[in-house]
Tab-separated table of C-alpha atoms in Angstrom:
chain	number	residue	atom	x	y	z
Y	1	UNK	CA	295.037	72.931	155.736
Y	2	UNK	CA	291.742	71.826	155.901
Y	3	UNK	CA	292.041	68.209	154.314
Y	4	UNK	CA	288.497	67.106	154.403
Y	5	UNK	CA	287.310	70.622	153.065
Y	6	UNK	CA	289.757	69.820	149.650
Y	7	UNK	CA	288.653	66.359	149.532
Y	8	UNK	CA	284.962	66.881	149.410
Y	9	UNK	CA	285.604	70.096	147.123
Y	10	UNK	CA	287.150	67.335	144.573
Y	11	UNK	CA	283.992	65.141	144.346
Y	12	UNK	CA	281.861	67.842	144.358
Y	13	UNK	CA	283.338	69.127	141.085
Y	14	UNK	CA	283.082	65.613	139.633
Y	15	UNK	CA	279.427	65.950	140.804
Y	16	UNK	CA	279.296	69.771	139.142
Y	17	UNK	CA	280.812	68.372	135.516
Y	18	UNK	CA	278.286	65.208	135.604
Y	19	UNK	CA	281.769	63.194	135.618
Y	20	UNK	CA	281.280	61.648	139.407
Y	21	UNK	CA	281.500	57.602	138.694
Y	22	UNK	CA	278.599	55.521	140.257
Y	23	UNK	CA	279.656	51.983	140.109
Y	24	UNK	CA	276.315	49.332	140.124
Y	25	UNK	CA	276.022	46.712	142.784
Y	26	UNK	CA	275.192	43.529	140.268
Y	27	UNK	CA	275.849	40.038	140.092
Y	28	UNK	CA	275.698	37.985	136.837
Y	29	UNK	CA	273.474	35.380	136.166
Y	30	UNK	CA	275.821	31.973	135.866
Y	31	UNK	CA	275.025	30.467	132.286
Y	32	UNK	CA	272.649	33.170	131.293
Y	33	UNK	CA	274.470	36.159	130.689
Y	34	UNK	CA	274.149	38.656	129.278
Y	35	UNK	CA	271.411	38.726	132.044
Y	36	UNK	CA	272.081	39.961	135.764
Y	37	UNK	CA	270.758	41.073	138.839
Y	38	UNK	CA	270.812	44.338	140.369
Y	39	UNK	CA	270.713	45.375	143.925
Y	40	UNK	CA	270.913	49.226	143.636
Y	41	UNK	CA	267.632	51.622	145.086
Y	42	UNK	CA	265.946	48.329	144.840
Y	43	UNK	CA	264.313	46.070	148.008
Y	44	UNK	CA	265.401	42.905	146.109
Y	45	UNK	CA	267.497	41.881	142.866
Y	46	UNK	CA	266.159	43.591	139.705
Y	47	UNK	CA	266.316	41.435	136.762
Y	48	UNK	CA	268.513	43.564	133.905
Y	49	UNK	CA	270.544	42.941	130.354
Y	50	UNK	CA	273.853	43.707	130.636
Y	51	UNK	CA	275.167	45.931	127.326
Y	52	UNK	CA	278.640	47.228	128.084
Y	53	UNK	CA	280.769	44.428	129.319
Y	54	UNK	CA	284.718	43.502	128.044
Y	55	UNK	CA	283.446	39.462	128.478
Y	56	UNK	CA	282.921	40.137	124.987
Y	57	UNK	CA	282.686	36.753	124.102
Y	58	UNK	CA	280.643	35.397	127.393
Y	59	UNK	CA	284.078	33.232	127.921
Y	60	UNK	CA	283.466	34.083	131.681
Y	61	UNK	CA	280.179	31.930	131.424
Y	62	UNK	CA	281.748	29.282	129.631
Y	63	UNK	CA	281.246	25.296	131.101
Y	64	UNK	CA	284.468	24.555	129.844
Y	65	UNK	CA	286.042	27.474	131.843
Y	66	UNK	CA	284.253	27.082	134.762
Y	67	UNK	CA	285.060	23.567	134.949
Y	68	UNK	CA	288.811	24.096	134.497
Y	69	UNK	CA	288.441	26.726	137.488
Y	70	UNK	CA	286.649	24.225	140.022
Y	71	UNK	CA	288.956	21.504	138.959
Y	72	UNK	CA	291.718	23.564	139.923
Y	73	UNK	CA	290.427	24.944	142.941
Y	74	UNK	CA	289.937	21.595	144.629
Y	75	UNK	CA	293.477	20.199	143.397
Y	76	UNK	CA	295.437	22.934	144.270
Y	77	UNK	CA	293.534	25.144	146.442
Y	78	UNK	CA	292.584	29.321	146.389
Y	79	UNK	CA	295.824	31.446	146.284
Y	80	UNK	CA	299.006	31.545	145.035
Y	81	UNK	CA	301.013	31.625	148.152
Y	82	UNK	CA	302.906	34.647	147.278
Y	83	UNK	CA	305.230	35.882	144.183
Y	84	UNK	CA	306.632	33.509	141.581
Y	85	UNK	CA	309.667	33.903	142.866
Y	86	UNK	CA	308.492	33.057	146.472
Y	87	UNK	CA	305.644	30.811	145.807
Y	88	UNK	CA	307.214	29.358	142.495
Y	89	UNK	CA	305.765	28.442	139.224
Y	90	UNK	CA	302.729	26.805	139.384
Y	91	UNK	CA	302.485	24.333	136.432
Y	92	UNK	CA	299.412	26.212	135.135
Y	93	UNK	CA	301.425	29.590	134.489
Y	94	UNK	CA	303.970	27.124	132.529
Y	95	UNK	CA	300.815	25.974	130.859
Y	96	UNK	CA	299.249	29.107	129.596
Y	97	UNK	CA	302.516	30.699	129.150
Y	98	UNK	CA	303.355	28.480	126.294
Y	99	UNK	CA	300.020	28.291	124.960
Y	100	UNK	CA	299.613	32.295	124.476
Y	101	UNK	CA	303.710	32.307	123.339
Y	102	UNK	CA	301.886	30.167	120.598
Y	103	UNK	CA	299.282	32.286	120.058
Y	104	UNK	CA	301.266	35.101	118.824
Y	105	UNK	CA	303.879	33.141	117.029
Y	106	UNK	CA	306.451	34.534	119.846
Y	107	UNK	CA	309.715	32.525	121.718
Y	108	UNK	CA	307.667	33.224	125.043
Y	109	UNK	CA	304.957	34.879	127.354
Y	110	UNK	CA	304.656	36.490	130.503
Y	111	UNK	CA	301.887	36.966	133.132
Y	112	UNK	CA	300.813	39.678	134.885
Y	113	UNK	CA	298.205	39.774	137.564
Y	114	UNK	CA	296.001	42.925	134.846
Y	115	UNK	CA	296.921	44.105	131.370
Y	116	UNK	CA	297.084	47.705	133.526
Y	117	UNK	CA	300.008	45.872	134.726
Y	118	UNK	CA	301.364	44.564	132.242
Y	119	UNK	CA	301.460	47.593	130.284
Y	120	UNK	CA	302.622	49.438	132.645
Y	121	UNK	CA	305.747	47.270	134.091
Y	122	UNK	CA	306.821	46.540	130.544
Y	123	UNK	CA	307.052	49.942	128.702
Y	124	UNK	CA	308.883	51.200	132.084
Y	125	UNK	CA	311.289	48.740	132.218
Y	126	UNK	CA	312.007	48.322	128.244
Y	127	UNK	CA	312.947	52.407	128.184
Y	128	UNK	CA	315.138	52.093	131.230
Y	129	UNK	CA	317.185	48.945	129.962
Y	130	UNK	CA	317.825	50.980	126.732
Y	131	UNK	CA	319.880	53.901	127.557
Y	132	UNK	CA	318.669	57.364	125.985
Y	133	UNK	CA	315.408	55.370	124.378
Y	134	UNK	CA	312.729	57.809	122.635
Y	135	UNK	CA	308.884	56.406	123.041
Y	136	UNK	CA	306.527	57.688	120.331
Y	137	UNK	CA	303.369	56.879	121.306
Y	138	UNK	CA	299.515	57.270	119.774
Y	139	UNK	CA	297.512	60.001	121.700
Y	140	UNK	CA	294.920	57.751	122.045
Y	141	UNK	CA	297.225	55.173	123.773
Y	142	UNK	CA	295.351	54.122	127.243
Y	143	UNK	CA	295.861	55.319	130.207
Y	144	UNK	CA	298.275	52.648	131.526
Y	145	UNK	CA	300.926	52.699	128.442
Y	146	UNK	CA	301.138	56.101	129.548
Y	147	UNK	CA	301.483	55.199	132.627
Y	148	UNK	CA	304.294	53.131	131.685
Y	149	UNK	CA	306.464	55.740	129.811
Y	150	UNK	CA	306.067	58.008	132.246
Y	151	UNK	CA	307.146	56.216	135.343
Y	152	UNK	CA	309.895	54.892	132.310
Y	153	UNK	CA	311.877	58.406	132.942
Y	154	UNK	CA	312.607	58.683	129.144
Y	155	UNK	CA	312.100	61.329	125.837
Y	156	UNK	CA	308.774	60.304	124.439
Y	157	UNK	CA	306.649	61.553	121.130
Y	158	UNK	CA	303.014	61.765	120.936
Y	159	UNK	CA	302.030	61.531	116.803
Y	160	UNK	CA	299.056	62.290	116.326
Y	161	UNK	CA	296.071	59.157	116.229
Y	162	UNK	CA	297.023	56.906	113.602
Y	163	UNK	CA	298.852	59.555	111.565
Y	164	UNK	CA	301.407	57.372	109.812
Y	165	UNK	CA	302.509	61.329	108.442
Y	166	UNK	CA	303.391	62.239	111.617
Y	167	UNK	CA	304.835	59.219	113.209
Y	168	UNK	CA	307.380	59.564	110.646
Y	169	UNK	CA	308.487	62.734	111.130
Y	170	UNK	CA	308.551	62.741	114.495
Y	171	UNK	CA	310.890	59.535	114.177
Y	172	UNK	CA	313.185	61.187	111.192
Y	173	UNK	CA	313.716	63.835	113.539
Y	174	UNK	CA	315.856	61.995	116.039
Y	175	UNK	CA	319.028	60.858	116.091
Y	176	UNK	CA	319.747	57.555	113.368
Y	177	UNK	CA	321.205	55.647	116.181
Y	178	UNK	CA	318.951	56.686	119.019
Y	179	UNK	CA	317.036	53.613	120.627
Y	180	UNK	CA	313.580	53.784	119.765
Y	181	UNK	CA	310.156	52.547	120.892
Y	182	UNK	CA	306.941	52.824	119.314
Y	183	UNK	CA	303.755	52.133	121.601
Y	184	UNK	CA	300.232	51.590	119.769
Y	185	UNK	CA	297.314	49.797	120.193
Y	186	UNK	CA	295.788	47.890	117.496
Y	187	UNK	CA	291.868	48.197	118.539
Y	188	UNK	CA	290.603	51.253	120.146
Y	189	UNK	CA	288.334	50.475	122.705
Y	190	UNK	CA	285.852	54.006	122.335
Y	191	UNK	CA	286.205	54.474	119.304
Y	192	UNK	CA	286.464	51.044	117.708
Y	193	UNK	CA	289.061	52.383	114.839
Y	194	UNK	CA	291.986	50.021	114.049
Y	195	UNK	CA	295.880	50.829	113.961
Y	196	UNK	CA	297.460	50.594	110.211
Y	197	UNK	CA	299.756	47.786	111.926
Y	198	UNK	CA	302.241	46.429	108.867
Y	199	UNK	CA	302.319	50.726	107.664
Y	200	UNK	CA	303.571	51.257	111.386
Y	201	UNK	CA	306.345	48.213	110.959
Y	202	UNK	CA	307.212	49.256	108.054
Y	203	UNK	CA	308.521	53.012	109.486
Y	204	UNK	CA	309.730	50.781	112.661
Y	205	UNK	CA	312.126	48.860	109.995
Y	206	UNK	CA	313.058	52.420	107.836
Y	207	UNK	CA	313.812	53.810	111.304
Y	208	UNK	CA	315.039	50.768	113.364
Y	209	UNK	CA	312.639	51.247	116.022
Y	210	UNK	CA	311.182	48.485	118.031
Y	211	UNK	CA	307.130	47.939	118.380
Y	212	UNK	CA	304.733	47.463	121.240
Y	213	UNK	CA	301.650	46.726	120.455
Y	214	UNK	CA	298.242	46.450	123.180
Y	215	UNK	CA	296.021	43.880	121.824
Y	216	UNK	CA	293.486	44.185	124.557
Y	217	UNK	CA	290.056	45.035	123.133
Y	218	UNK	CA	291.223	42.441	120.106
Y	219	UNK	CA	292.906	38.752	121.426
Y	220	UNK	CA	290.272	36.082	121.361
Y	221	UNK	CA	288.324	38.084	119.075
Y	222	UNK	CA	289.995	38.287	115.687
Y	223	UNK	CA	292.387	35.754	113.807
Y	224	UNK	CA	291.806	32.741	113.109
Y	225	UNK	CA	292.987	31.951	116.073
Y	226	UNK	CA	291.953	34.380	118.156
Y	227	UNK	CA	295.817	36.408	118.325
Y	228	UNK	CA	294.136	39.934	117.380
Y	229	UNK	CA	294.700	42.135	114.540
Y	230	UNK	CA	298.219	41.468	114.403
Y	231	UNK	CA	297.236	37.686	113.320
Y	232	UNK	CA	294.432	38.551	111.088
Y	233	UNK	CA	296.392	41.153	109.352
Y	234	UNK	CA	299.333	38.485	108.937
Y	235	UNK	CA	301.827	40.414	110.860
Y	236	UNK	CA	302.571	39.375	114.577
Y	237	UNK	CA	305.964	38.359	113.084
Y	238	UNK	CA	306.863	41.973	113.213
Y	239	UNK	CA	306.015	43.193	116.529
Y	240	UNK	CA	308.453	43.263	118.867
Y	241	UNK	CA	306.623	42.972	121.940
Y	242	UNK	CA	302.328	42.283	121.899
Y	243	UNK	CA	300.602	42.525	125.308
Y	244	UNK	CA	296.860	41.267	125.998
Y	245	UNK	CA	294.539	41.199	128.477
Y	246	UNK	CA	293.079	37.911	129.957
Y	247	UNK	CA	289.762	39.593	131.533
Y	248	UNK	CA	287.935	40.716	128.320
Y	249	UNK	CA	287.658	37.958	125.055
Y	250	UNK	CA	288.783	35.345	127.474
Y	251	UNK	CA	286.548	36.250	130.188
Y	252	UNK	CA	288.693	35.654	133.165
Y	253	UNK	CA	291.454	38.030	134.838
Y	254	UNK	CA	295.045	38.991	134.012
Y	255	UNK	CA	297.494	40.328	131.503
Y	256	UNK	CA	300.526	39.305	129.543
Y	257	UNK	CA	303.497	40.124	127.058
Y	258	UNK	CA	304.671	37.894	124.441
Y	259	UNK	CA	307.716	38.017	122.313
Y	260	UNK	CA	311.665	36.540	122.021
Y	261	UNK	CA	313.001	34.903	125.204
Y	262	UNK	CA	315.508	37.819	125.855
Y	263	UNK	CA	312.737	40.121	125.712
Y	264	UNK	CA	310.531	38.154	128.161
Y	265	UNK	CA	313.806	37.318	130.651
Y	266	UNK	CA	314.686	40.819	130.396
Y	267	UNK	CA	310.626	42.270	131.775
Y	268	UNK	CA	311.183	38.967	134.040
Y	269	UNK	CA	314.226	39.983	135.913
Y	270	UNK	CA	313.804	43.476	135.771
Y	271	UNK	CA	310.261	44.648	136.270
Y	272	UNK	CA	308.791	45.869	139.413
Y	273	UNK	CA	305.607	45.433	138.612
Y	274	UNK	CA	305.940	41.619	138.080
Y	275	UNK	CA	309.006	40.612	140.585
Y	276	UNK	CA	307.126	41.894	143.728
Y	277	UNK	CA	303.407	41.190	143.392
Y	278	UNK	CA	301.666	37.904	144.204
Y	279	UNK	CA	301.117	36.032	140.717
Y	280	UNK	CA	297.723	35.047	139.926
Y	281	UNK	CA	296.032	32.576	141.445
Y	282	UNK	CA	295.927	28.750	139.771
Y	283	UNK	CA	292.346	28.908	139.671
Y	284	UNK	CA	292.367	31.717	137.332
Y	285	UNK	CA	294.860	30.934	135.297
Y	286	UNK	CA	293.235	27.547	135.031
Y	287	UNK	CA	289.979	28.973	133.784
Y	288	UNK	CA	292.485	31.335	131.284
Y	289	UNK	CA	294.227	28.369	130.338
Y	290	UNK	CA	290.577	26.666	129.306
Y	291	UNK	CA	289.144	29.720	127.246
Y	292	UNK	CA	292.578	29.954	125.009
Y	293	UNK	CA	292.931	26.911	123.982
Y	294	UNK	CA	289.079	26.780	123.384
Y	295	UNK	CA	289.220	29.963	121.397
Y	296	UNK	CA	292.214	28.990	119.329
Y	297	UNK	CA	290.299	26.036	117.557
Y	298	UNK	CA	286.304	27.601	117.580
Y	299	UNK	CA	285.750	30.406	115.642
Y	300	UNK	CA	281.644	30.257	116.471
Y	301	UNK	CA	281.956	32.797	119.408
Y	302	UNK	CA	283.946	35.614	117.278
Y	303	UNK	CA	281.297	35.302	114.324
Y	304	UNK	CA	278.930	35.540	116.442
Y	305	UNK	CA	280.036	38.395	118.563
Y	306	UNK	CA	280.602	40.101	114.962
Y	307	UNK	CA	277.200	39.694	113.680
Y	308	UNK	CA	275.765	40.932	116.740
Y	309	UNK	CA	278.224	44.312	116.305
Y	310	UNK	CA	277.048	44.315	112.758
Y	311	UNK	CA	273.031	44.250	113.588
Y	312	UNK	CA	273.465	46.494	116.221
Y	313	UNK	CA	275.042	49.480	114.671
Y	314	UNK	CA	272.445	48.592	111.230
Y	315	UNK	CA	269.454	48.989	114.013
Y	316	UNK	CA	270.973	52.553	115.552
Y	317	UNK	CA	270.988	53.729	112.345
Y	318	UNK	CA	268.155	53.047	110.875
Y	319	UNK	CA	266.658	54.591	113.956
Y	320	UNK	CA	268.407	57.382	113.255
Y	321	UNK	CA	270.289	57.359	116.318
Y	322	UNK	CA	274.099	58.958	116.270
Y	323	UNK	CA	276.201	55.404	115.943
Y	324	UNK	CA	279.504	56.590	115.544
Y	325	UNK	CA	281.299	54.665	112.694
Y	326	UNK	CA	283.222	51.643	113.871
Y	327	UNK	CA	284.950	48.694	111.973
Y	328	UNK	CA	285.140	46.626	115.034
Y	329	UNK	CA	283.008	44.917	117.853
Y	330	UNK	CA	282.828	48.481	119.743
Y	331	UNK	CA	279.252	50.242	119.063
Y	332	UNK	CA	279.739	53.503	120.112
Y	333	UNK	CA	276.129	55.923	120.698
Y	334	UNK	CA	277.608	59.690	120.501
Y	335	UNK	CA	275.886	62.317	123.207
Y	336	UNK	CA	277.760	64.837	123.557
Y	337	UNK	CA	276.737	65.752	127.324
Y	338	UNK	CA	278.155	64.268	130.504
Y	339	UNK	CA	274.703	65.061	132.349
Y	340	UNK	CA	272.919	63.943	129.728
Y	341	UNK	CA	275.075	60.860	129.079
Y	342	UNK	CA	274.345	59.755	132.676
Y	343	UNK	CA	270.638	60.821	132.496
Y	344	UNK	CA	270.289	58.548	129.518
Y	345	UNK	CA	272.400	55.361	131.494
Y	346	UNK	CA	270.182	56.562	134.625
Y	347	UNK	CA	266.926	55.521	132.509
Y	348	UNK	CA	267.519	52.700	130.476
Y	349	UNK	CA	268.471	50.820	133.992
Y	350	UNK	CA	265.600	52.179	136.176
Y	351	UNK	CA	262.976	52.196	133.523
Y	352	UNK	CA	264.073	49.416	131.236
Y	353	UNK	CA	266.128	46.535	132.887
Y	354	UNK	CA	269.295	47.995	130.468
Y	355	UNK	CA	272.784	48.344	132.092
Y	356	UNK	CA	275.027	50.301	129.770
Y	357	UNK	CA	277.994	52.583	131.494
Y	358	UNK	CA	278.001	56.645	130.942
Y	359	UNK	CA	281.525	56.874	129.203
Y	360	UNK	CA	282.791	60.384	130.203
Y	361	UNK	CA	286.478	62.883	130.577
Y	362	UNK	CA	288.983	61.755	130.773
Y	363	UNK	CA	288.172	58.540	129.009
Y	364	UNK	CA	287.129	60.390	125.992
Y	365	UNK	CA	287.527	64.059	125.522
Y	366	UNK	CA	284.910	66.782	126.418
Y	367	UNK	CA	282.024	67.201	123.990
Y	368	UNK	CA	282.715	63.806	122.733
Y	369	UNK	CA	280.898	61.990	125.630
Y	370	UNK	CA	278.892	58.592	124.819
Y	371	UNK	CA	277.478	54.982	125.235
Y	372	UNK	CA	279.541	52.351	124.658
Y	373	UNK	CA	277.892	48.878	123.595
Y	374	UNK	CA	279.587	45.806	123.585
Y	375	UNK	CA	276.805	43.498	121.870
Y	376	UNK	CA	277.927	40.073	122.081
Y	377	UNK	CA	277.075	36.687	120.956
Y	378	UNK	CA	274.305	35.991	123.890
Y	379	UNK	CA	272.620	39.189	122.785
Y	380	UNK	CA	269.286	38.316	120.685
Y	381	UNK	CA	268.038	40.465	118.210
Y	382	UNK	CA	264.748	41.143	120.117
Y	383	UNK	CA	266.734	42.587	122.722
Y	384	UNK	CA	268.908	45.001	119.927
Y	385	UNK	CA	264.914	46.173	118.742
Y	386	UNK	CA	263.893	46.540	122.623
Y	387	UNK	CA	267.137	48.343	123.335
Y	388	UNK	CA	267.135	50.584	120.040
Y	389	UNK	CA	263.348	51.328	121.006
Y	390	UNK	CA	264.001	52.684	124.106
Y	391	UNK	CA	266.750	54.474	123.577
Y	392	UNK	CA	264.723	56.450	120.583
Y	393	UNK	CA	262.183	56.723	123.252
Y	394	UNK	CA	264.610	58.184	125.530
Y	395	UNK	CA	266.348	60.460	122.882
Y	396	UNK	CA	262.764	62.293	122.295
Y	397	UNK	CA	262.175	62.770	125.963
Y	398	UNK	CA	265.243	64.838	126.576
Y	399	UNK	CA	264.982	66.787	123.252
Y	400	UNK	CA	268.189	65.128	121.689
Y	401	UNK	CA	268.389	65.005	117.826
Y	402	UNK	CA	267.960	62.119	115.888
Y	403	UNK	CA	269.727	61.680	112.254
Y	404	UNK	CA	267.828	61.464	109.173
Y	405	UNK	CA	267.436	57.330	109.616
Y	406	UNK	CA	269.189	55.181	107.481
């Protein structure tokens, strides 16, 4: 076996399919995002505007976060010092534990050191506690849910994306008193669609199945509070277990569960993925800590993030460009081509200063290949004109078709 010779063969069908991942050598600018510096193909830093991030709500920037991070850092120093268990609780985990447990109207919380994580460790270990437990889970679920049920060992369902139809029969066709488990999310982060929550509790109730839902692309960004969908829509109450992220809306690093204390003891005592990997450090979850509670009681970053969304996709359009419909923050730019998806992300950086990441298979399926823009509340609306010119610019130059403008 020639290892090398199958190695390089891999890559070099990425490379063949336009799918091989470049990842950009940038660093933010402190304060000023959403602009950066980049270092690639360039003799020094190139000034650029950064389009695509999950800091959706420039939380990362923050001076009260920041603060909370250096406070921490000379008080209790860099690292953890190992697991919880070995290293022990620092009073900041306490802290934030309780305050997103609050958030989401739930007994308790749990850290992780990513939502990956967290996704993964819980929906593994929740189907293994529960003997002969079924998963039904959205096709569009991300990649670490599924993850999770697979490395879980147990039956699972795939209904169709946000087919309340076939969620139910799939579920009526199983045993009354088989355990079950259905996984959603509530925003989906290409498309930008939304989960009929309360329609999916409502079968989880007819069918006495519990209810796990990712609020990842939507904590810290809608509620009135800043608890996601599930709080907006009035029905966190429901959901048996909700999981976040604390690296995108509150612009730090992380993940977590909430729900009843059994639930949380139970992940606690049981998971893998939690019991043997160093927690995360105090200064992190200090600068978490900062952004919720700062997020639960201002409501000016979400409306502005959502007015940016709103001008954005109103510019595509009336450019004619192929904005793919979205009722959320996500703006996604439809190609079509993986090659041409990166040609397009090639451009805008070299030629314009505009970092936006080619979003390719297996992320999305084939044909359905796109731009994903994450306008946020820093963005001005003479950089949405620049950025819509350009791209129009760009879209003649390679011969793409434009829609009849709005």
């Amino acid at each position: 076996m020639d290892y090398q010779r199958v190695f390089t063969q891999a890559i070099d069908r990425l490379h063949a399919e336009g799918r091989y991942r470049v990842f950009i050598d940038i660093l933010r600018n402190k304060g000023m995002f959403p602009n950066a510096r980049c270092f690639a193909g360039h003799n020094g830093p190139k000034p650029i505007t950064v389009w695509c991030s999950n800091d959706y709500l420039s939380m990362g920037q923050h001076p009260k976060v920041i603060a909370a991070m250096e406070e921490a850092l000379h008080d209790v120093g860099a690292g953890a010092g190992g697991t919880r268990n070995i290293g022990g609780n620092t009073h900041y985990h306490i802290d934030l534990e309780a305050e997103l447990a609050d958030l989401h109207g739930k007994e308790g919380a749990l850290l992780f050191t990513s939502g990956y994580v967290s996704n993964e460790a819980t929906l593994a270990t929740l189907a293994k506690i529960l003997p002969g437990c079924i998963i039904f889970s959205d096709e569009l679920n991300h990649a670490s849910m599924i993850a999770g049920i697979r490395n879980s060992g147990c039956e699972k369902r795939v209904f169709r994306h946000n087919d309340l139809a076939h969620l139910e029969e799939l579920l009526a066709a199983e045993a009354p008193d088989a355990p079950k488990l259905i996984a959603f999310e509530s925003v989906y982060s290409m498309d930008g669609d939304v989960a009929p929550i309360a329609e999916i509790c409502d079968l989880a109730d007819k069918y006495n199945a519990l209810t796990y839902l990712d609020e990842v692309h939507a904590v810290g960004m809608y509620g009135a509070h800043g608890g996601g969908i599930s709080e907006r829509d009035g029905v966190a109450h429901r959901i048996t277990v909700i999981e976040g992220t604390l690296a995108k809306a509150f612009g730090v690093m992380g993940g977590y569960i909430a729900a009843d204390k059994v639930v949380i003891d139970v992940i606690r005592s049981y998971a893998p993925g939690f019991i043997f990997t160093t927690s995360l450090a105090p200064v992190l979850v200090a600068g978490v800590l900062a952004s919720v509670r700062h997020l639960k009681s201002s409501s000016a970053e979400r409306d502005g993030q959502q007015a940016a969304a709103a001008m954005l996709k109103r510019l595509f359009a009336e450019a004619g460009l192929p904005v793919m419909p979205s009722t959320t923050h996500i703006v996604p730019l439809l190609v079509g081509d993986p090659v041409k998806t990166k040609k397009i992300s090639d451009i805008l950086l070299a030629e314009y200063g505009v970092y936006v990441q080619p979003i390719n298979y297996p992320t999305v399926p084939r044909g359905l290949e796109r731009l994903r823009f994450t306008p946020g509340p820093s963005h001005t609306e003479e950089m949405m004109q620049e950025l819509t010119q350009a791209l129009v610019e760009i879209w003649d130059r390679l011969e793409l078709e434009l829609r009849q403008a709005a």
